[in-house]
Amino acid sequence: MKGENMDAGLKVHSKEVETLDPHNVIESTEVVQALLQQMQDKFQAMSDQIISRIDDMGGRIDELEKSIADLMTQAGVEEADK
């Protein structure tokens, strides 16, 4: 029974596809392509921003580690093994 319903649904769908205006299909395709391009551009911009922030954070961590090591040296504390 499920197969019969699926076949009937496919037939209705294929009839709907047959009646589509080619101009509308092309227009819809262009809209979808433009939307996907915008999404890709935004994703790339966000990825670049995230990578930049991670790089900045890495630099700050390196500076912090150096400052801590300098303070430990000034205080006469030996650095523990990492």
mmCIF file of C-alpha atoms in Angstrom:
data_model
loop_
_atom_site.group_PDB
_atom_site.id
_atom_site.type_symbol
_atom_site.label_atom_id
_atom_site.label_comp_id
_atom_site.label_asym_id
_atom_site.label_seq_id
_atom_site.Cartn_x
_atom_site.Cartn_y
_atom_site.Cartn_z
ATOM 1 C CA MET A 1 0.000 0.000 0.000
ATOM 2 C CA LYS A 2 2.787 2.415 0.820
ATOM 3 C CA GLY A 3 4.343 1.818 -2.588
ATOM 4 C CA GLU A 4 1.082 2.677 -4.310
ATOM 5 C CA ASN A 5 0.818 5.965 -2.431
ATOM 6 C CA MET A 6 4.409 6.796 -3.239
ATOM 7 C CA ASP A 7 3.870 6.050 -6.928
ATOM 8 C CA ALA A 8 0.759 8.207 -6.990
ATOM 9 C CA GLY A 9 2.670 11.006 -5.286
ATOM 10 C CA LEU A 10 5.488 10.710 -7.784
ATOM 11 C CA LYS A 11 3.064 10.837 -10.687
ATOM 12 C CA VAL A 12 1.456 13.987 -9.321
ATOM 13 C CA HIS A 13 4.880 15.484 -8.748
ATOM 14 C CA SER A 14 6.057 14.603 -12.249
ATOM 15 C CA LYS A 15 2.900 16.184 -13.708
ATOM 16 C CA GLU A 16 3.639 19.342 -11.734
ATOM 17 C CA VAL A 17 7.182 19.379 -13.081
ATOM 18 C CA GLU A 18 5.883 19.028 -16.638
ATOM 19 C CA THR A 19 3.752 22.161 -16.226
ATOM 20 C CA LEU A 20 6.557 24.360 -14.839
ATOM 21 C CA ASP A 21 7.443 27.402 -16.913
ATOM 22 C CA PRO A 22 11.098 27.134 -18.034
ATOM 23 C CA HIS A 23 11.535 30.861 -17.389
ATOM 24 C CA ASN A 24 10.471 30.382 -13.757
ATOM 25 C CA VAL A 25 12.849 27.436 -13.389
ATOM 26 C CA ILE A 26 15.769 29.501 -14.703
ATOM 27 C CA GLU A 27 14.801 32.438 -12.507
ATOM 28 C CA SER A 28 14.506 30.188 -9.448
ATOM 29 C CA THR A 29 17.863 28.605 -10.222
ATOM 30 C CA GLU A 30 19.495 32.033 -10.442
ATOM 31 C CA VAL A 31 17.945 33.098 -7.131
ATOM 32 C CA VAL A 32 19.143 29.925 -5.415
ATOM 33 C CA GLN A 33 22.639 30.311 -6.890
ATOM 34 C CA ALA A 34 22.820 33.932 -5.727
ATOM 35 C CA LEU A 35 21.652 32.931 -2.249
ATOM 36 C CA LEU A 36 24.219 30.140 -2.049
ATOM 37 C CA GLN A 37 26.964 32.530 -3.180
ATOM 38 C CA GLN A 38 25.958 35.046 -0.501
ATOM 39 C CA MET A 39 25.986 32.302 2.121
ATOM 40 C CA GLN A 40 29.404 31.122 0.966
ATOM 41 C CA ASP A 41 30.779 34.678 1.048
ATOM 42 C CA LYS A 42 29.427 35.257 4.569
ATOM 43 C CA PHE A 43 30.774 31.911 5.748
ATOM 44 C CA GLN A 44 34.205 32.736 4.312
ATOM 45 C CA ALA A 45 34.209 36.152 5.977
ATOM 46 C CA MET A 46 33.238 34.604 9.312
ATOM 47 C CA SER A 47 35.896 31.900 8.942
ATOM 48 C CA ASP A 48 38.548 34.517 8.192
ATOM 49 C CA GLN A 49 37.447 36.552 11.216
ATOM 50 C CA ILE A 50 37.557 33.503 13.503
ATOM 51 C CA ILE A 51 41.023 32.526 12.281
ATOM 52 C CA SER A 52 42.250 36.090 12.797
ATOM 53 C CA ARG A 53 40.898 36.149 16.347
ATOM 54 C CA ILE A 54 42.487 32.781 17.121
ATOM 55 C CA ASP A 55 45.836 34.067 15.815
ATOM 56 C CA ASP A 56 45.498 37.203 17.971
ATOM 57 C CA MET A 57 44.653 35.079 20.993
ATOM 58 C CA GLY A 58 47.685 32.878 20.356
ATOM 59 C CA GLY A 59 49.903 35.961 20.301
ATOM 60 C CA ARG A 60 48.424 37.204 23.560
ATOM 61 C CA ILE A 61 48.956 33.820 25.199
ATOM 62 C CA ASP A 62 52.603 33.829 24.087
ATOM 63 C CA GLU A 63 53.055 37.336 25.543
ATOM 64 C CA LEU A 64 51.372 36.269 28.786
ATOM 65 C CA GLU A 65 53.617 33.213 29.109
ATOM 66 C CA LYS A 66 56.696 35.390 28.547
ATOM 67 C CA SER A 67 55.502 37.922 31.140
ATOM 68 C CA ILE A 68 54.877 35.173 33.679
ATOM 69 C CA ALA A 69 58.320 33.683 33.028
ATOM 70 C CA ASP A 70 59.913 37.139 33.459
ATOM 71 C CA LEU A 71 58.035 37.702 36.734
ATOM 72 C CA MET A 72 59.070 34.288 38.017
ATOM 73 C CA THR A 73 62.698 35.065 37.143
ATOM 74 C CA GLN A 74 62.498 38.424 38.937
ATOM 75 C CA ALA A 75 60.972 36.731 41.979
ATOM 76 C CA GLY A 76 63.692 34.091 41.984
ATOM 77 C CA VAL A 77 61.269 31.252 41.391
ATOM 78 C CA GLU A 78 62.481 28.437 39.177
ATOM 79 C CA GLU A 79 60.191 27.456 36.327
ATOM 80 C CA ALA A 80 58.562 24.072 36.869
ATOM 81 C CA ASP A 81 58.931 21.439 34.161
ATOM 82 C CA LYS A 82 56.123 21.583 31.631
#
